[in-house]
Tab-separated table of C-alpha atoms (C1' of nucleotides) in Angstrom:
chain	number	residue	atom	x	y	z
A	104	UNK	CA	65.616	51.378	57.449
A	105	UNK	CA	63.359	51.365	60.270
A	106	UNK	CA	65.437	49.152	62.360
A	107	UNK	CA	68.794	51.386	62.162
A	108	UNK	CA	66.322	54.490	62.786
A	109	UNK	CA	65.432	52.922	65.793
A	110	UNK	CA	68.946	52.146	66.937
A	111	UNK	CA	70.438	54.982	65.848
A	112	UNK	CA	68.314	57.825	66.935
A	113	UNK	CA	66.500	56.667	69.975
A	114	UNK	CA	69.044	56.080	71.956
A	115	UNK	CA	72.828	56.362	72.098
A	116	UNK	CA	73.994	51.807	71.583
A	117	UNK	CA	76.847	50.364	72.724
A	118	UNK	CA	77.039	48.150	69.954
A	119	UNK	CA	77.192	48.001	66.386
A	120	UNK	CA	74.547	46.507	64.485
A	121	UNK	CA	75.523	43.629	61.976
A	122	UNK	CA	75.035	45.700	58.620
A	123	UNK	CA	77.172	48.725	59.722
A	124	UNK	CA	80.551	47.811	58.865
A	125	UNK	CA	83.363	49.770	57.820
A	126	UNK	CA	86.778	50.015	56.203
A	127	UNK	CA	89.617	51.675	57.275
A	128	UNK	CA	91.607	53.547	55.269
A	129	UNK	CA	90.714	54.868	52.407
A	130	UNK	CA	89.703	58.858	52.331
A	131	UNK	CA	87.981	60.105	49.690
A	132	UNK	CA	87.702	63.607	48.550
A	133	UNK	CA	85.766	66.179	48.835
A	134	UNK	CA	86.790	68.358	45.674
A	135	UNK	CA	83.505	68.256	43.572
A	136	UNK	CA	81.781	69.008	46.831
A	137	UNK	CA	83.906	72.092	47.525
A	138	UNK	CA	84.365	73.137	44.528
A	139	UNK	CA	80.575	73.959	44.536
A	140	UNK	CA	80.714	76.142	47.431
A	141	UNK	CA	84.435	77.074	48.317
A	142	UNK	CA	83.808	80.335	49.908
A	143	UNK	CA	80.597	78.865	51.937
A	144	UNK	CA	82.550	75.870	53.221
A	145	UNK	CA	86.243	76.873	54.016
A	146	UNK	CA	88.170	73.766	54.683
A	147	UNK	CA	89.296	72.768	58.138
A	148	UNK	CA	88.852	76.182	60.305
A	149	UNK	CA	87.946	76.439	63.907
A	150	UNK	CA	85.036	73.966	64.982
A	151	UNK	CA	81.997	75.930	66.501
A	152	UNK	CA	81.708	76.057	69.909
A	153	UNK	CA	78.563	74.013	70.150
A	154	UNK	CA	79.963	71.003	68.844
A	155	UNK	CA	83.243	70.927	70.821
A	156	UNK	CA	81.507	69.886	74.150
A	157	UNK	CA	80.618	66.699	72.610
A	158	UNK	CA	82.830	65.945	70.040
A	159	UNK	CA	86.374	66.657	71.714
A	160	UNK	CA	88.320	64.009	69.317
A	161	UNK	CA	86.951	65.020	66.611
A	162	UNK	CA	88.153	68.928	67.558
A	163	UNK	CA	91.856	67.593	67.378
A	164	UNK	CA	91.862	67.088	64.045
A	165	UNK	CA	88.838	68.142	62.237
A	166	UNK	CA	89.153	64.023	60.629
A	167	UNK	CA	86.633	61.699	61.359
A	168	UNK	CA	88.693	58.624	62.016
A	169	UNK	CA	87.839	55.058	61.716
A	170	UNK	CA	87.932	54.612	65.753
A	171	UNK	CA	86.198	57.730	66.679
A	172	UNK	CA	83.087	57.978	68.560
A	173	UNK	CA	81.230	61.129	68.857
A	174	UNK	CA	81.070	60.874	72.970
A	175	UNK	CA	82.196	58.329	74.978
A	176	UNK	CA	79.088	56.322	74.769
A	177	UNK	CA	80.081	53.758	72.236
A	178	UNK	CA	78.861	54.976	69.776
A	179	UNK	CA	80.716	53.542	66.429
A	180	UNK	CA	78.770	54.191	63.525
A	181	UNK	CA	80.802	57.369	62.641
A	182	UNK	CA	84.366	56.037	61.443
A	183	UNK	CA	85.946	57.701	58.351
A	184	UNK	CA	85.361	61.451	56.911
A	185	UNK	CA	86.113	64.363	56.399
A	186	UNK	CA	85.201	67.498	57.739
A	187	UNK	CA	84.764	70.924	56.574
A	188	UNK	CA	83.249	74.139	58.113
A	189	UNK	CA	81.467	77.292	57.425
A	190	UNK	CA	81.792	80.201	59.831
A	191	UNK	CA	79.662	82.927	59.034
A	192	UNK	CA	79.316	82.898	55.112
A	193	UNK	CA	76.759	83.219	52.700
A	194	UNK	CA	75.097	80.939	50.940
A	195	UNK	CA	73.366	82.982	48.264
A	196	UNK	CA	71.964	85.613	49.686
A	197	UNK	CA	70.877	84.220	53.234
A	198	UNK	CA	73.547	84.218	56.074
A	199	UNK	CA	74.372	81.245	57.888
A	200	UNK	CA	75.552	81.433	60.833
A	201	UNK	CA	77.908	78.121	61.655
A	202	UNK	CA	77.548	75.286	59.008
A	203	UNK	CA	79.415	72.124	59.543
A	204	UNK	CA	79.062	69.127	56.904
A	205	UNK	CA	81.668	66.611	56.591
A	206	UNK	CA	81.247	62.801	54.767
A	207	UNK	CA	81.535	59.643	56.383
A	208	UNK	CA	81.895	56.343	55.314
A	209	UNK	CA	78.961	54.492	57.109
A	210	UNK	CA	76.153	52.180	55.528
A	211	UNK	CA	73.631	53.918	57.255
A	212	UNK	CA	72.417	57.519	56.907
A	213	UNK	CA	71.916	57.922	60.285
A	214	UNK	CA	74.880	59.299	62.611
A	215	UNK	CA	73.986	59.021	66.329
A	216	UNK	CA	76.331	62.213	67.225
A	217	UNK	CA	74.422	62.555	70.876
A	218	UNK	CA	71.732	64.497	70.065
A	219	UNK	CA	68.418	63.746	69.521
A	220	UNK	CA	67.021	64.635	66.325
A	221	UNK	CA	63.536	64.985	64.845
A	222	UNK	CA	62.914	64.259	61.298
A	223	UNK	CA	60.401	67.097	59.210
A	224	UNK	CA	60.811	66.553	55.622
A	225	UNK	CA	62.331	64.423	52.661
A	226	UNK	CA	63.273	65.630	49.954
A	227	UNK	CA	64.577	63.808	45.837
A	228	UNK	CA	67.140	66.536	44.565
A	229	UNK	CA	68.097	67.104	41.555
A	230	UNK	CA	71.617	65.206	40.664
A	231	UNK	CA	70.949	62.551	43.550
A	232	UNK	CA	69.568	59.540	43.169
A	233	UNK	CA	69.298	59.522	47.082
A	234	UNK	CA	66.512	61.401	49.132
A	235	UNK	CA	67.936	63.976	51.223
A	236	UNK	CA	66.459	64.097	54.932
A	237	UNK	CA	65.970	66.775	56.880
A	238	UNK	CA	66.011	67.192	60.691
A	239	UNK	CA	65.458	69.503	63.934
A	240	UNK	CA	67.731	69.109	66.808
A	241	UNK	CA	64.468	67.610	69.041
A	242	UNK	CA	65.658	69.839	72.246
A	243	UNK	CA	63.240	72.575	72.684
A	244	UNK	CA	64.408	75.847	72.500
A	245	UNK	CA	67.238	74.811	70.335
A	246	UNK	CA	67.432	75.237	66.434
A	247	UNK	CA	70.175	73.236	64.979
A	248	UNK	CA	69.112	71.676	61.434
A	249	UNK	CA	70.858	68.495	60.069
A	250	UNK	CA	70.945	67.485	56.319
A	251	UNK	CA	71.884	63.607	55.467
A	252	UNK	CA	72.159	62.804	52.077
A	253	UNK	CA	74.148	59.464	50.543
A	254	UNK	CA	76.784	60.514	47.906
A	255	UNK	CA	74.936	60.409	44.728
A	256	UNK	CA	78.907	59.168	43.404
A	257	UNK	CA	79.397	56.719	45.745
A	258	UNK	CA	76.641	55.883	47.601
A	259	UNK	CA	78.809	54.040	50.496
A	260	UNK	CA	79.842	57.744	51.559
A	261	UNK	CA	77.039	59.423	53.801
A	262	UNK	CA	77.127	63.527	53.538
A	263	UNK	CA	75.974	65.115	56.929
A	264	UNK	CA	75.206	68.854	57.035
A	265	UNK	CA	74.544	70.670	60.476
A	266	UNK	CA	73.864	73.914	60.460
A	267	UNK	CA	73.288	76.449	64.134
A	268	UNK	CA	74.851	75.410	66.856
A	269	UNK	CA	73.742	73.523	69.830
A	270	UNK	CA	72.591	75.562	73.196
A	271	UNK	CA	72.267	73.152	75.068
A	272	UNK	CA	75.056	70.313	76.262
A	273	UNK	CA	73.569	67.330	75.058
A	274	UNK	CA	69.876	65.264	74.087
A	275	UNK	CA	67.899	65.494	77.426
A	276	UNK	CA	69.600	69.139	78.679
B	936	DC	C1'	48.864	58.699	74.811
B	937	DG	C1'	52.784	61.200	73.629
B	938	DA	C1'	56.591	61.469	70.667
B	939	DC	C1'	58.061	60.670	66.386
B	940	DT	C1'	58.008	59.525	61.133
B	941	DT	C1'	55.978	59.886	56.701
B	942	DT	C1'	54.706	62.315	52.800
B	943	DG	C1'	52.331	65.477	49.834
B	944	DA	C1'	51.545	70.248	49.685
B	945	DC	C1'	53.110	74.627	50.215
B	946	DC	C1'	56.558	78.426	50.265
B	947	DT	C1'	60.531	80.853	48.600
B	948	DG	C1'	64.622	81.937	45.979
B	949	DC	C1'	66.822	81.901	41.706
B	950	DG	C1'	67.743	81.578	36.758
B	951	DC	C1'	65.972	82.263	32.355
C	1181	DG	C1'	56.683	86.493	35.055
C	1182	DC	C1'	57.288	81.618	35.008
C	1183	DG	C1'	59.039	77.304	36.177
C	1184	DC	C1'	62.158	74.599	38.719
C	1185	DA	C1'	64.463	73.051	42.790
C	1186	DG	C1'	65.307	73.090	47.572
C	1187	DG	C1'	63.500	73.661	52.097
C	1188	DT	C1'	59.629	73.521	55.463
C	1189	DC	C1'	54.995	72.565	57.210
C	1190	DA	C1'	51.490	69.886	59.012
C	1191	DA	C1'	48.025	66.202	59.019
C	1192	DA	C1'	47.832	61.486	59.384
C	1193	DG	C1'	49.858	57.304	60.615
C	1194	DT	C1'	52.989	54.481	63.573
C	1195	DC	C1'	55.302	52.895	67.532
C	1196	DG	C1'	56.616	52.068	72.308
DNA sequence: CGACTTTGACCTGCGC
DNA sequence: GCGCAGGTCAAAGTCG
């Protein structure tokens, strides 16, 4: 784990380590998922302003597709997903303001998307047998969260959670 | 030496 | 009110 950290979080790499390969085509579902929260996570709206600005292909279609790369920087360890987004909705009783999670096929938890992240807690839950992970955009000033957890039903499937949106254009901005 | 991760403790919301 | 589960904090350790 502590070598894909590295690679993946440190720095944006322009190549693909050994142990992160994917397939291709198959998409998987994200019914059980959605059914849990439909109204908090309405399927395939608008993407959020902050994410647009770095993630252009991935505004086309709102698919995370087996050749996409977050930026232009090479970065290939995000290939196959699906993505789903919550405007302003509720999640209980607490509003949250833009929530964007969507699953990707990848053998490591950790998605360089171009920002740098800082990791502040772990966490077991409850019908995972996967820790979830927990992490502050690292930019000062800004407060976009990330959640990574592995697919407790198939753990090749990595589910990423962002929640806030970025103000700021990119890691060192 | 600074930035970051790790990890147990703490806090809070929610269901019973 | 109590206990559980999820989320966050912060001290200590690690790494470059």
């Amino acid at each position: 784990m502590d070598d894909n950290y590295q690679n993946y979080t440190k720095a944006p790499i322009m190549s693909t380590p050994n142990e992160t390969s994917f397939e291709v085509s198959d998409f998987f579902e994200l019914e059980d998922w959605i059914n849990e929260d439909e109204d908090n996570y309405p399927v395939l709206s608008s993407m959020p302003v902050g994410y647009n600005n770095n993630h252009s292909q991935m505004n086309q279609n709102y698919m995370v597709h087996n050749d996409m790369d977050f930026n232009s920087s090479g970065i290939s360890n995000l290939h196959e997903g699906t993505f789903v987004q919550g405007g302003n909705n509720r999640i209980g009783r607490k509003e949250v303001r833009d929530k964007v999670a969507f699953k990707t096929k990848s053998e490591v938890e950790i998605l360089d998307d171009g920002f740098k992240w800082r990791k502040y807690g772990k966490k077991m839950v409850k019908n995972s047998p996967n820790p979830r992970n927990y992490y502050k955009c690292s930019v000062e000033g800004c407060a976009v969260k990330k959640r990574v957890e592995r697919d407790n039903e198939d753990p090749r499937y990595v589910v990423t959670t962002y929640e806030g949106i970025h103000n700021h254009q990119g890691p060192h901005l």
